[in-house]
Each structure stands twice: as structure tokens, then as C-alpha cells.
Coordinates of C-alpha atoms in Angstrom, one line a residue:
X1 CA -51.9 154.4 2.5
X2 CA -50.1 152.3 5.3
X3 CA -48.6 153.3 7.8
X4 CA -46.4 151.4 10.5
X5 CA -48.0 153.3 13.9
X6 CA -46.9 150.7 16.7
X7 CA -43.2 150.5 15.4
X8 CA -41.0 154.1 15.0
X9 CA -37.4 153.0 13.2
X10 CA -33.9 154.9 13.6
X11 CA -33.1 153.0 10.1
X12 CA -35.2 152.2 6.7
X13 CA -32.7 149.2 4.9
X14 CA -33.7 148.9 1.6
X15 CA -33.1 144.9 0.7
X16 CA -32.5 142.1 3.1
X17 CA -29.5 140.6 1.6
X18 CA -25.9 140.1 2.5
X19 CA -25.2 143.7 3.0
X20 CA -28.2 145.2 4.5
X21 CA -28.4 141.7 7.4
X22 CA -24.9 142.6 7.7
X23 CA -26.1 146.9 8.9
X24 CA -29.0 146.0 11.0
X25 CA -26.8 143.8 12.7
X26 CA -24.5 146.5 13.7
X27 CA -26.9 149.1 14.3
X28 CA -29.8 146.9 16.9
X29 CA -26.2 145.7 18.9
X30 CA -26.1 149.6 19.5
X31 CA -29.4 149.4 20.6
X32 CA -31.1 150.9 17.2
X33 CA -34.5 150.5 15.8
X34 CA -34.2 149.3 12.2
X35 CA -37.0 148.1 9.7
X36 CA -35.5 146.4 6.6
X37 CA -37.6 146.8 3.5
X38 CA -37.9 143.9 0.8
X39 CA -40.1 143.6 -2.4
X40 CA -39.6 139.8 -2.3
X41 CA -41.2 137.4 0.6
X42 CA -39.3 136.1 3.5
X43 CA -38.4 132.7 2.3
X44 CA -35.7 135.1 0.2
X45 CA -34.0 136.3 3.2
X46 CA -30.8 136.9 2.4
X47 CA -31.0 137.5 -1.1
X48 CA -28.2 136.2 -3.5
X49 CA -25.0 135.2 -1.3
X50 CA -28.0 132.4 0.1
X51 CA -27.4 131.2 -3.8
X52 CA -23.6 131.2 -3.8
X53 CA -20.7 128.7 -3.3
X54 CA -19.6 130.6 0.0
X55 CA -16.4 132.3 -0.7
X56 CA -14.1 134.5 1.1
X57 CA -10.9 136.3 0.3
X58 CA -8.6 136.2 3.0
X59 CA -4.8 137.2 3.5
X60 CA -2.5 135.0 5.8
X61 CA -5.2 133.1 7.0
X62 CA -4.3 130.3 9.1
X63 CA -6.0 128.2 6.9
X64 CA -3.0 129.5 3.9
X65 CA -0.6 129.0 6.7
X66 CA -1.6 125.3 7.4
X67 CA -1.8 125.2 3.7
X68 CA 2.0 126.0 3.3
X69 CA 1.1 129.6 1.8
X70 CA 2.9 132.8 2.3
X71 CA 0.6 135.5 1.6
X72 CA 1.1 139.4 3.4
X73 CA -1.0 142.6 2.9
X74 CA 2.2 143.7 0.1
X75 CA 1.5 141.0 -2.0
X76 CA -2.4 140.7 -2.0
X77 CA -2.4 144.9 -2.8
X78 CA -0.1 144.4 -5.5
X79 CA -2.2 142.1 -7.2
X80 CA -5.5 144.1 -6.0
X81 CA -4.1 147.0 -6.9
X82 CA -2.6 145.2 -10.5
X83 CA -6.2 143.5 -10.9
X84 CA -7.8 147.3 -10.2
X85 CA -6.1 148.8 -12.9
X86 CA -7.5 152.5 -11.1
X87 CA -7.0 155.1 -13.5
X88 CA -9.8 157.7 -13.6
X89 CA -10.5 161.2 -11.4
X90 CA -14.1 159.4 -9.5
X91 CA -11.7 156.3 -8.6
X92 CA -10.8 158.6 -6.2
X93 CA -13.6 156.8 -3.3
X94 CA -13.6 153.1 -4.7
X95 CA -9.2 153.1 -4.5
X96 CA -10.2 154.5 -0.3
X97 CA -12.4 151.4 -0.5
X98 CA -9.8 149.0 -2.0
X99 CA -7.2 150.4 0.4
X100 CA -9.8 149.9 3.8
X101 CA -10.7 146.4 2.6
X102 CA -7.6 144.6 2.2
X103 CA -6.7 146.2 5.3
X104 CA -10.1 144.5 6.9
X105 CA -8.5 141.0 4.7
X106 CA -5.7 141.4 6.6
X107 CA -5.9 142.2 9.7
X108 CA -9.5 142.4 11.2
X109 CA -11.9 140.0 8.9
X110 CA -11.4 136.6 10.3
X111 CA -12.1 137.7 13.4
X112 CA -15.3 139.0 12.9
X113 CA -16.5 136.0 10.7
X114 CA -15.0 133.3 13.2
X115 CA -17.1 135.1 15.7
X116 CA -20.1 134.9 13.9
X117 CA -19.8 131.2 13.1
X118 CA -18.9 131.1 10.2
X119 CA -16.0 128.8 9.1
X120 CA -13.9 129.2 6.5
X121 CA -13.1 125.0 5.0
X122 CA -9.0 124.0 5.2
X123 CA -8.5 123.7 1.4
X124 CA -7.7 127.3 -0.1
X125 CA -9.1 127.7 -3.5
X126 CA -7.3 129.5 -6.0
X127 CA -9.7 131.6 -7.8
X128 CA -8.5 134.3 -11.4
X129 CA -4.9 132.4 -11.4
X130 CA -4.0 136.1 -13.9
X131 CA -2.4 137.3 -16.7
X132 CA 0.9 135.6 -16.4
X133 CA 2.2 138.5 -15.0
X134 CA 3.7 139.8 -11.1
X135 CA 2.2 143.2 -11.5
X136 CA -0.8 142.7 -13.7
X137 CA -4.3 140.6 -13.0
X138 CA -4.6 137.8 -11.0
X139 CA -4.3 135.9 -7.5
X140 CA -0.4 135.5 -7.2
X141 CA -1.2 132.8 -4.4
X142 CA -4.6 130.9 -3.3
X143 CA -6.9 133.4 -1.8
X144 CA -10.5 132.1 -2.0
X145 CA -11.9 130.5 1.7
X146 CA -14.6 128.4 0.3
X147 CA -17.3 128.7 3.7
X148 CA -19.0 125.3 5.5
X149 CA -21.6 125.4 4.2
X150 CA -21.5 127.8 1.9
X151 CA -23.3 130.4 0.6
X152 CA -26.1 129.3 3.4
X153 CA -23.4 129.2 6.1
X154 CA -22.8 132.7 5.4
X155 CA -26.1 134.2 5.6
X156 CA -26.9 132.1 8.8
X157 CA -25.6 133.1 11.8
X158 CA -27.1 137.4 10.2
X159 CA -30.1 136.3 10.0
X160 CA -30.2 135.0 13.3
X161 CA -29.2 137.9 14.6
X162 CA -32.3 139.6 12.9
X163 CA -34.4 137.3 14.7
X164 CA -33.2 138.5 17.6
X165 CA -33.4 141.9 17.1
X166 CA -37.1 140.9 15.8
X167 CA -37.9 139.0 19.1
X168 CA -36.0 142.0 20.9
X169 CA -38.3 145.4 19.6
X170 CA -35.2 146.5 17.5
X171 CA -35.9 145.5 14.4
X172 CA -38.7 144.9 11.6
X173 CA -39.6 143.0 8.7
X174 CA -41.8 144.4 6.1
X175 CA -41.4 142.1 2.9
X176 CA -43.4 142.9 0.3
X177 CA -42.4 146.2 0.3
X178 CA -40.6 147.9 -3.3
X179 CA -39.5 151.3 -3.0
X180 CA -40.2 153.3 -5.7
X181 CA -38.9 156.9 -3.7
X182 CA -37.1 158.3 -1.4
X183 CA -38.8 161.1 0.7
X184 CA -36.3 164.2 0.7
X185 CA -36.9 166.9 3.0
X186 CA -35.1 170.3 3.5
X187 CA -31.8 168.6 1.6
X188 CA -32.1 165.6 3.5
X189 CA -33.5 161.6 2.9
X190 CA -36.1 161.6 5.4
X191 CA -37.8 158.3 4.6
X192 CA -38.7 156.3 1.5
X193 CA -42.7 155.2 -0.4
X194 CA -43.8 152.4 -2.4
X195 CA -45.5 149.7 -3.0
X196 CA -47.4 146.8 -1.1
X197 CA -47.4 143.7 -3.9
X198 CA -49.5 141.0 -3.5
X199 CA -48.4 137.7 -1.0
X200 CA -46.5 135.1 -3.0
X201 CA -46.1 131.5 -2.3
X202 CA -43.5 130.8 -4.7
X203 CA -40.0 129.0 -3.5
X204 CA -36.9 130.8 -2.6
X205 CA -35.7 132.3 -5.5
X206 CA -38.5 132.0 -7.6
X207 CA -39.4 135.0 -10.1
X208 CA -42.9 136.6 -7.6
X209 CA -45.6 138.4 -9.1
X210 CA -45.6 142.0 -9.0
X211 CA -49.3 142.8 -8.7
X212 CA -49.8 146.3 -5.9
X213 CA -52.4 146.3 -4.0
X214 CA -51.5 148.9 -1.7
X215 CA -49.1 152.2 -1.0
X216 CA -46.7 152.2 1.9
X217 CA -44.9 155.5 3.3
X218 CA -42.5 155.6 6.6
X219 CA -40.0 157.5 7.9
X220 CA -36.4 157.3 9.7
X221 CA -33.7 159.5 10.2
X222 CA -31.2 157.3 8.2
X223 CA -32.0 155.0 5.4
X224 CA -29.8 152.9 3.8
X225 CA -29.7 151.5 0.4
X226 CA -29.0 147.6 0.0
X227 CA -31.0 146.3 -2.8
X228 CA -27.7 144.7 -4.8
X229 CA -27.3 145.1 -9.0
X230 CA -28.3 144.5 -12.4
X231 CA -27.5 141.4 -13.0
X232 CA -31.4 140.2 -13.7
X233 CA -31.5 143.1 -16.0
X234 CA -30.0 142.1 -19.5
X235 CA -31.6 145.6 -21.3
X236 CA -29.6 147.3 -18.4
X237 CA -26.5 145.1 -18.7
X238 CA -26.3 145.6 -22.2
X239 CA -26.7 149.4 -22.2
X240 CA -24.0 149.9 -20.0
X241 CA -21.8 147.3 -21.7
X242 CA -18.9 148.7 -22.2
X243 CA -16.5 148.2 -25.6
X244 CA -13.4 147.5 -24.1
X245 CA -15.5 144.0 -23.4
X246 CA -17.0 144.3 -27.2
X247 CA -20.4 143.8 -28.5
X248 CA -22.8 142.9 -25.9
X249 CA -23.7 138.9 -25.8
X250 CA -27.0 138.4 -28.2
X251 CA -28.0 136.0 -26.0
X252 CA -27.1 135.4 -22.1
X253 CA -28.0 133.6 -19.4
X254 CA -28.6 134.8 -15.8
X255 CA -26.6 133.4 -12.5
X256 CA -29.2 135.7 -10.2
X257 CA -32.9 136.3 -9.4
X258 CA -34.6 138.2 -11.5
X259 CA -35.2 140.6 -8.4
X260 CA -31.9 141.9 -9.3
X261 CA -32.9 144.4 -11.0
X262 CA -31.0 147.5 -10.6
X263 CA -34.0 149.3 -10.0
X264 CA -32.8 151.3 -6.7
X265 CA -30.0 153.2 -8.8
X266 CA -31.9 154.9 -11.1
X267 CA -34.1 156.1 -8.1
X268 CA -31.4 157.6 -5.9
X269 CA -29.8 158.7 -9.1
X270 CA -33.6 161.1 -9.1
X271 CA -31.8 162.9 -6.0
X272 CA -29.1 163.8 -6.7
X273 CA -26.6 160.5 -6.5
X274 CA -24.0 160.2 -8.5
X275 CA -23.7 156.7 -9.8
X276 CA -20.4 156.1 -11.0
X277 CA -18.1 153.5 -13.0
X278 CA -21.4 151.8 -14.8
X279 CA -19.8 150.2 -17.6
X280 CA -17.8 148.4 -14.9
X281 CA -19.1 145.3 -14.5
X282 CA -18.2 140.9 -13.9
X283 CA -19.8 138.4 -16.0
X284 CA -18.4 135.2 -16.6
X285 CA -17.6 132.4 -19.9
X286 CA -18.2 129.1 -18.3
X287 CA -22.1 129.4 -17.6
X288 CA -24.2 126.4 -18.5
X289 CA -28.6 126.5 -18.6
X290 CA -29.7 125.1 -15.9
X291 CA -31.1 121.6 -16.3
X292 CA -33.7 122.2 -12.9
X293 CA -34.3 125.9 -13.5
X294 CA -35.1 127.7 -10.4
X295 CA -35.4 131.9 -11.8
X296 CA -36.3 132.6 -15.8
X297 CA -33.2 132.4 -17.9
X298 CA -30.9 130.0 -14.6
X299 CA -27.8 129.4 -15.4
X300 CA -25.0 127.7 -13.5
X301 CA -21.2 128.6 -13.0
X302 CA -18.7 125.8 -13.8
X303 CA -15.3 126.6 -11.2
X304 CA -12.9 125.4 -13.3
X305 CA -9.8 123.5 -13.2
X306 CA -7.0 124.4 -15.5
X307 CA -7.0 121.2 -17.4
X308 CA -9.8 121.6 -20.0
X309 CA -9.3 122.4 -23.1
X310 CA -11.0 125.7 -24.7
X311 CA -12.0 126.3 -27.4
X312 CA -14.0 129.4 -29.3
X313 CA -17.1 128.4 -31.5
X314 CA -14.7 128.2 -34.8
X315 CA -12.6 125.5 -33.3
X316 CA -9.8 127.0 -32.6
X317 CA -7.9 126.9 -28.7
X318 CA -7.6 129.3 -27.2
X319 CA -4.7 131.1 -26.3
X320 CA -2.8 131.7 -22.8
X321 CA -3.5 133.9 -20.9
X322 CA -7.3 132.4 -21.5
X323 CA -7.2 129.3 -20.0
X324 CA -9.7 128.0 -17.5
X325 CA -9.5 130.0 -14.0
X326 CA -7.6 132.6 -15.2
X327 CA -8.6 135.6 -16.7
X328 CA -12.4 136.1 -16.8
X329 CA -13.3 139.7 -18.5
X330 CA -9.7 138.4 -20.4
X331 CA -11.5 135.4 -22.0
X332 CA -15.4 137.9 -22.3
X333 CA -12.9 140.2 -24.6
X334 CA -11.3 137.5 -26.7
X335 CA -14.4 135.5 -27.2
X336 CA -16.6 138.5 -27.5
X337 CA -14.4 139.6 -30.4
X338 CA -14.6 135.6 -31.9
X339 CA -18.0 137.3 -32.8
X340 CA -19.9 134.9 -31.9
X341 CA -21.1 134.6 -27.6
X342 CA -20.2 130.6 -26.9
X343 CA -17.2 128.9 -26.4
X344 CA -16.6 125.3 -25.6
X345 CA -14.7 122.9 -23.0
X346 CA -13.4 119.7 -24.6
X347 CA -12.4 117.2 -21.5
X348 CA -12.4 113.6 -20.0
X349 CA -14.2 112.1 -17.1
X350 CA -10.6 112.4 -14.8
X351 CA -11.0 115.8 -15.7
X352 CA -14.5 116.5 -14.9
X353 CA -13.9 114.6 -11.8
X354 CA -11.4 116.0 -10.5
X355 CA -12.1 120.0 -11.4
X356 CA -15.4 120.8 -12.1
X357 CA -17.2 122.5 -9.5
X358 CA -20.3 124.3 -9.6
X359 CA -21.3 127.9 -8.4
X360 CA -24.0 127.4 -6.2
X361 CA -25.4 126.5 -2.6
X362 CA -27.7 123.7 -4.3
X363 CA -24.8 122.3 -6.4
X364 CA -22.5 122.2 -3.4
X365 CA -24.9 119.2 -1.1
X366 CA -21.7 117.8 0.9
X367 CA -20.3 122.0 1.6
X368 CA -23.5 123.1 1.9
X369 CA -25.1 120.4 4.3
X370 CA -21.8 120.2 6.1
X371 CA -21.3 116.1 4.8
X372 CA -18.0 115.1 5.9
X373 CA -18.9 111.8 4.2
X374 CA -20.1 113.3 1.4
X375 CA -17.4 115.6 0.5
X376 CA -14.5 113.0 1.4
X377 CA -16.8 111.2 -1.4
X378 CA -15.7 114.2 -3.6
X379 CA -11.9 114.7 -3.3
X380 CA -11.5 110.9 -3.4
X381 CA -14.3 108.7 -4.5
X382 CA -14.2 108.1 -8.7
X383 CA -16.9 110.0 -9.9
X384 CA -17.7 113.8 -9.9
X385 CA -19.7 115.3 -7.2
X386 CA -23.4 114.2 -7.7
X387 CA -24.6 117.6 -9.2
X388 CA -21.8 117.3 -11.3
X389 CA -22.9 114.2 -13.1
X390 CA -26.0 115.0 -13.5
X391 CA -25.6 117.8 -15.5
X392 CA -23.4 115.5 -17.7
X393 CA -26.5 113.2 -17.8
X394 CA -29.4 115.8 -18.5
X395 CA -27.8 118.6 -18.9
X396 CA -28.6 120.7 -23.0
X397 CA -24.6 122.1 -22.8
X398 CA -23.1 118.8 -22.3
X399 CA -22.0 116.4 -25.3
X400 CA -20.6 112.9 -23.9
X401 CA -19.2 110.2 -26.5
X402 CA -15.9 107.6 -26.3
X403 CA -14.5 109.1 -29.3
X404 CA -13.5 112.6 -31.0
X405 CA -15.4 111.9 -34.8
X406 CA -18.4 111.4 -32.9
X407 CA -18.6 114.2 -30.5
X408 CA -17.6 116.8 -32.8
X409 CA -20.5 115.3 -34.9
X410 CA -22.7 115.8 -31.8
X411 CA -21.5 119.9 -30.9
X412 CA -22.0 120.5 -33.9
X413 CA -25.7 118.9 -34.1
X414 CA -25.7 120.7 -30.5
X415 CA -25.7 124.0 -32.3
X416 CA -27.3 123.3 -36.0
X417 CA -23.8 125.3 -37.2
X418 CA -21.7 122.9 -38.0
X419 CA -18.9 125.1 -37.8
X420 CA -16.8 122.8 -35.8
X421 CA -13.6 120.9 -38.0
X422 CA -12.9 117.5 -37.0
X423 CA -9.6 116.9 -38.6
X424 CA -8.6 120.9 -36.7
X425 CA -9.9 120.1 -33.1
X426 CA -7.4 116.6 -33.1
X427 CA -4.4 118.4 -34.6
X428 CA -5.2 120.6 -32.2
X429 CA -5.7 118.3 -29.1
X430 CA -2.8 116.1 -30.9
X431 CA -0.1 118.3 -31.0
X432 CA -1.1 119.0 -26.9
X433 CA -0.6 116.0 -26.0
X434 CA 2.3 115.5 -27.4
X435 CA 3.8 117.8 -25.1
X436 CA 3.7 115.3 -22.5
X437 CA 5.9 113.3 -23.4
X438 CA 8.6 115.2 -22.0
X439 CA 8.6 116.8 -17.9
X440 CA 9.3 120.3 -20.1
X441 CA 7.0 121.8 -22.9
X442 CA 6.7 125.0 -24.3
X443 CA 2.9 124.4 -23.9
X444 CA 2.1 126.7 -21.4
X445 CA -1.2 125.4 -20.1
X446 CA 0.7 122.2 -19.5
X447 CA 3.4 124.2 -17.8
X448 CA 1.0 126.3 -15.3
X449 CA -0.8 122.2 -14.5
X450 CA 2.6 120.8 -13.7
X451 CA 3.6 123.9 -11.7
X452 CA 0.4 124.1 -9.6
X453 CA 0.1 120.9 -8.7
X454 CA 3.4 121.8 -6.3
X455 CA 0.6 123.8 -3.7
X456 CA -0.9 120.6 -2.2
X457 CA -4.9 121.5 -2.4
X458 CA -4.8 121.8 -5.4
X459 CA -2.8 118.5 -6.4
X460 CA -5.5 116.6 -3.6
X461 CA -8.5 117.9 -4.6
X462 CA -8.2 120.7 -7.7
X463 CA -6.2 119.6 -10.3
X464 CA -6.2 116.2 -12.2
X465 CA -2.9 114.6 -13.1
X466 CA -1.6 115.5 -16.7
X467 CA -3.1 113.3 -18.9
X468 CA -3.3 112.7 -22.6
X469 CA -7.2 114.2 -23.4
X470 CA -7.2 110.8 -26.5
X471 CA -6.4 108.4 -24.5
X472 CA -9.1 105.8 -24.7
X473 CA -8.8 105.1 -20.7
X474 CA -8.9 108.3 -19.8
X475 CA -12.4 108.3 -21.1
X476 CA -15.0 108.9 -22.1
X477 CA -14.9 112.3 -23.8
X478 CA -17.1 115.6 -22.8
X479 CA -17.6 119.0 -24.2
X480 CA -20.0 121.5 -23.0
X481 CA -21.1 124.5 -24.8
X482 CA -20.4 127.4 -22.7
X483 CA -22.4 130.8 -22.6
X484 CA -21.9 134.5 -21.0
X485 CA -23.8 134.4 -17.5
X486 CA -24.7 137.7 -15.8
X487 CA -23.1 138.1 -12.4
X488 CA -22.5 140.9 -10.7
X489 CA -22.2 144.5 -11.1
X490 CA -18.6 146.5 -10.0
X491 CA -19.8 150.3 -10.4
X492 CA -21.7 152.2 -7.9
X493 CA -23.1 154.7 -6.3
X494 CA -20.4 156.9 -4.9
X495 CA -19.9 157.2 -0.9
X496 CA -17.1 157.6 1.2
X497 CA -15.6 155.6 3.5
X498 CA -18.7 155.9 6.1
X499 CA -21.2 154.5 3.2
X500 CA -22.1 157.8 2.9
X501 CA -24.3 158.6 -0.3
X502 CA -22.5 161.3 -2.6
X503 CA -23.1 164.0 -5.0
X504 CA -21.6 164.6 -7.8
X505 CA -20.0 166.9 -7.1
X506 CA -19.1 165.2 -3.8
X507 CA -20.8 166.5 -1.0
X508 CA -22.8 164.2 1.1
X509 CA -26.9 163.5 0.5
X510 CA -27.4 163.7 4.2
X511 CA -29.7 160.7 5.8
X512 CA -28.5 158.5 2.9
X513 CA -26.2 155.2 2.9
X514 CA -25.4 152.6 -0.3
X515 CA -23.7 149.4 0.8
X516 CA -23.2 146.2 -1.0
X517 CA -22.9 145.8 -4.9
X518 CA -25.6 148.5 -5.0
X519 CA -21.8 150.7 -3.7
X520 CA -20.0 148.0 -6.0
X521 CA -19.2 146.8 -3.2
X522 CA -17.9 150.2 -1.7
X523 CA -17.0 153.9 -2.8
X524 CA -18.8 153.6 -6.5
X525 CA -16.4 150.1 -7.2
X526 CA -13.4 149.6 -5.3
X527 CA -12.8 146.4 -7.4
X528 CA -11.4 148.3 -10.6
X529 CA -12.3 147.5 -13.7
X530 CA -11.9 143.1 -12.6
X531 CA -12.4 141.3 -8.7
X532 CA -10.0 139.0 -7.8
X533 CA -12.9 136.5 -6.8
X534 CA -13.4 136.4 -3.0
X535 CA -14.5 139.5 -2.5
X536 CA -17.8 139.7 -3.8
X537 CA -19.6 138.7 -0.2
X538 CA -16.8 140.2 1.8
X539 CA -17.6 143.2 0.2
X540 CA -21.1 143.1 1.4
X541 CA -20.1 142.4 4.8
X542 CA -17.4 144.9 5.1
X543 CA -19.6 147.6 3.7
X544 CA -22.7 146.8 5.4
X545 CA -20.3 146.8 8.9
X546 CA -19.0 149.6 8.1
X547 CA -22.5 152.0 7.5
X548 CA -24.1 150.0 10.5
X549 CA -21.0 151.1 12.7
X550 CA -21.0 154.6 11.7
X551 CA -24.7 154.7 11.9
X552 CA -24.8 153.2 15.1
X553 CA -22.5 155.6 16.9
X554 CA -24.7 159.0 15.5
X555 CA -26.4 160.9 18.6

């Protein structure tokens, strides 16, 4: 048994991702000692957040005001509660966390992140544009603040703080340590035990070995679970899949590395922790297979503007509000009800150039590397960003042609199912194109594009001018096959506002805390049924901060 003799921690944090690092920063800033254990290598420090686009949800930020966006706590709360649709008895703590997070996002969050050196970009994105109703799902205004540096820029200050605390003797890392059990004495969590895994030199994100070489046991007065969700565990995703979203997809791709396995949830449940809302989850319908994969079954999400025409597997255009970038889970339900787990975008070169972004730090080198020249080329250049053009050329899900007949033939060849009828698709696209001959229209998607270009951020860098899809001067034509991409757990371990884990009866499990995705980003599901986007990284920061500050203040 491996025992740490020289370093005696006050707190053990399980998981070295963004939530765990935030908690560690708050605790070590108070002079207390932290031991961080993680089953992965040091190369993976920062967890999933490293791979993210770096989007942060802020309310009435300086960037919003400069872009002419009038936002407020009242409007954001209206959007959040309409999106969350809390309706369960067990939603008491999730709703408390939602209220607290909205207050944080409207008041303290901007100062908190910018003091650390996280810099939101000037142009605010408009994610999850909603279901078309004022009181329902979606963002009424743009709130998606991309961090300069993407996810790597978000985790950077927290990683630097961790290494600085290590130099001071306040923090120690134990990588390749997989927790298999929480140690409980007299009803109080006192530590962790588990397996030491063999070293592995694979690059960040790649699946590492699970060869056990030793056992460990560490003790501390407080234990924080910050182990993430279940996105890479497709068996668990299907097990928890809710009936309201239809039949679980037969085929899915993974938007997260293999270590996002959800195993700590079961380990916490073994000592009485209450996992709630496990049927609430967040998966995307715009996934594409990565032509240059890093982890198993690696998928990338297209962050689409609103102009692509969306067709189901049978070639039927999706109705409003199931438009690109509008209603993630509503679209997922609609597509699952068709009996097929894939769908299609049909678009033009003009649209892909202006509207396609790919989620992931590695897919946005201009923003990740803080390259202003390359970023301006993204906005004003003739081609789509380099990574998008690379997918268009090399991605297995992309089809490019200068005429619709050939495009549809090649779409059918790609699937081998020949479900698409050229005449039907041609008729639908021609009908949409005729709607552009006047400055007014009955087509919801056309009307929305006209409306959204009134927002400077969309007009400048996100939404292409309206044009006819079948006009050759706007080509070539492009089709993209879209898959269901697993991503986030919205339910989680039930916690109070101190991030203390609760039993089914609502009693505090002394010494145990949960933060980040494993806690549904707070309370066991502060997003409710759906999310507004930009709230996942912020949820990690907020819940980690809450736990860290509370623990730091304990005697």
C-alpha cells in the first residue's frame, strides 16, 4: 500500500479538471493543503475544459453593452427558468443553485474571471436561440462570450495557480491514481483509496492504459469529487436515456475523452450520496466524425449559424424551431422520432465560410493561439477557417459538388441507404429560394436570418447574407452528414449551496463535496432539462469556487 508520508492534506480533490482546480485555488489561497488525485496523466491537467471552445455565460457584460445588447438579470432569469422548466420535488437544490449562478453571472463573475486573466472576446455569440417563445427555451439575446485563448485560456490561470501552490508546499498531485472507494468512519468521509495505474506517455486526450501496479490510501478532513460526467460511457448514456427524447441512438460519437466515464457517481452512491436527475443530459445533433481523432470515437460539434438547410435522413426539411443553433434537445427529439440518428445540412460555400465554427480549442488555432491576424482572416477572408476547410476536404461526413443532382447521389452513396430523393430535395430548396424574391416572407428561417443580421455581431462574423442556395455563383454546394454527439450530464449528485453532498433524505454527508459536472454543475442539476450554453465552464468555476471558499472558511 502506498502511503503519503510527508504531505498531510487538509483536502483531497478527486479530479484535476476546471472545477477541481478552482476549488484547489480557493483552498490553497487560504493556506490549507490540497492533494489532487486523478486517474489520468499530468499531460491531461485541466480535463475536458482544455478541449472546449471557451464559451462563458455572462449577463450585462461590458462586451454586450459595447455590441448594443441590452441584457439584465431579469431577462436572463426569464430565459433560464423557461429553459430549465424545473418541475420535480428533487429540483429544490438545483433551482437554488440556478438562482445563485444567475446572481454570480450578473454581478461577480466578470470581475472574478478577468482578475485571473481570462479575457472574453469583443464579439458576443448567440447560442441556443430558442423555441420561438418569449417565456420558453433559449437566449433572448447573445450571451456566449468566447474566451481569448479558448478553453486553454480558461484553464491557464487555474493551472498556474496550482503549480504555484505546489511550489509553496500547499498542493500535491497524484496522477495515475484511480479512486475506487471513499473511506467512511463514524458516518464521515475521511479519505479515498484506489488503484495506482501504470505510467503512460500518450498525448493529451488519448485513451491511456488501466494497468494496476499498486494500491493507495489517503486521508483528509474533506474530500471533493470533481470527476466529471458520463459522456464517453455510451452504455451509461443509453441506460439513463429518457423516454421523452425517443429511442436511444444506435450510433453515437463522443465529444469527450474516454476518461469521462461517470464511475465516481456509483462510488459516491455506495456511501449514500443521492444522484438525481440522471435522465437529464445534453447531447448535440450536429456531430461529425473527426478525420484526425485523438480519443476513441472522437467527434466534433459544428457550431452552426442559422442559414444551413437541415434535412432528416429521409430528405425532409426540418420545421421551425428545429433550425441550426436554436433548440438542441428539441431537435434531438424530433430526429429520434424519425427513426434515424443522423441528419443532413445542405449549404453553400458562402454559408460555410461565414457560419461554420468547430467546437474545440484545437479546431480554432486563431483564437486558441491568440493570433489576431489569423482571426481577422476568419472574419474577412475568402475561405472558411483552415480547420473547417480541412474537414470539407478530408472529413468522411462531407460531400461537395457543383450541382444538386450529383450532391444527392453522393449523399446516398455515403450512407449506402439511398433514402434521399433528388426531386423532393430540389423542390424544397427551390421553394425556400423563391422566398428571397421579396423583402418579406412566410419562411421562418428566412425571416429569422433577416432579423438576426440586425445584431452587429451576427452580421459581422456569424450570419451570411441571404442568398439562393441553388444559384451557382454561391457554390459549390456542400452536404454534411450529422451524428448524435455525446457531451454533458445535466443531472448529478445532490448538493447544498456549500457543495456538500446530500443523502436521499437531504442529510449532509459530512466531509464530502461535489463540484462541476458530477454535481450537475451544482445541486444535482442547476440547468434543469436544458441549457443555455456557455454555462458549463462557468458552472465548473462557480461550483468549484463555492466549495473552495466554504472549505477555506472551516476551522
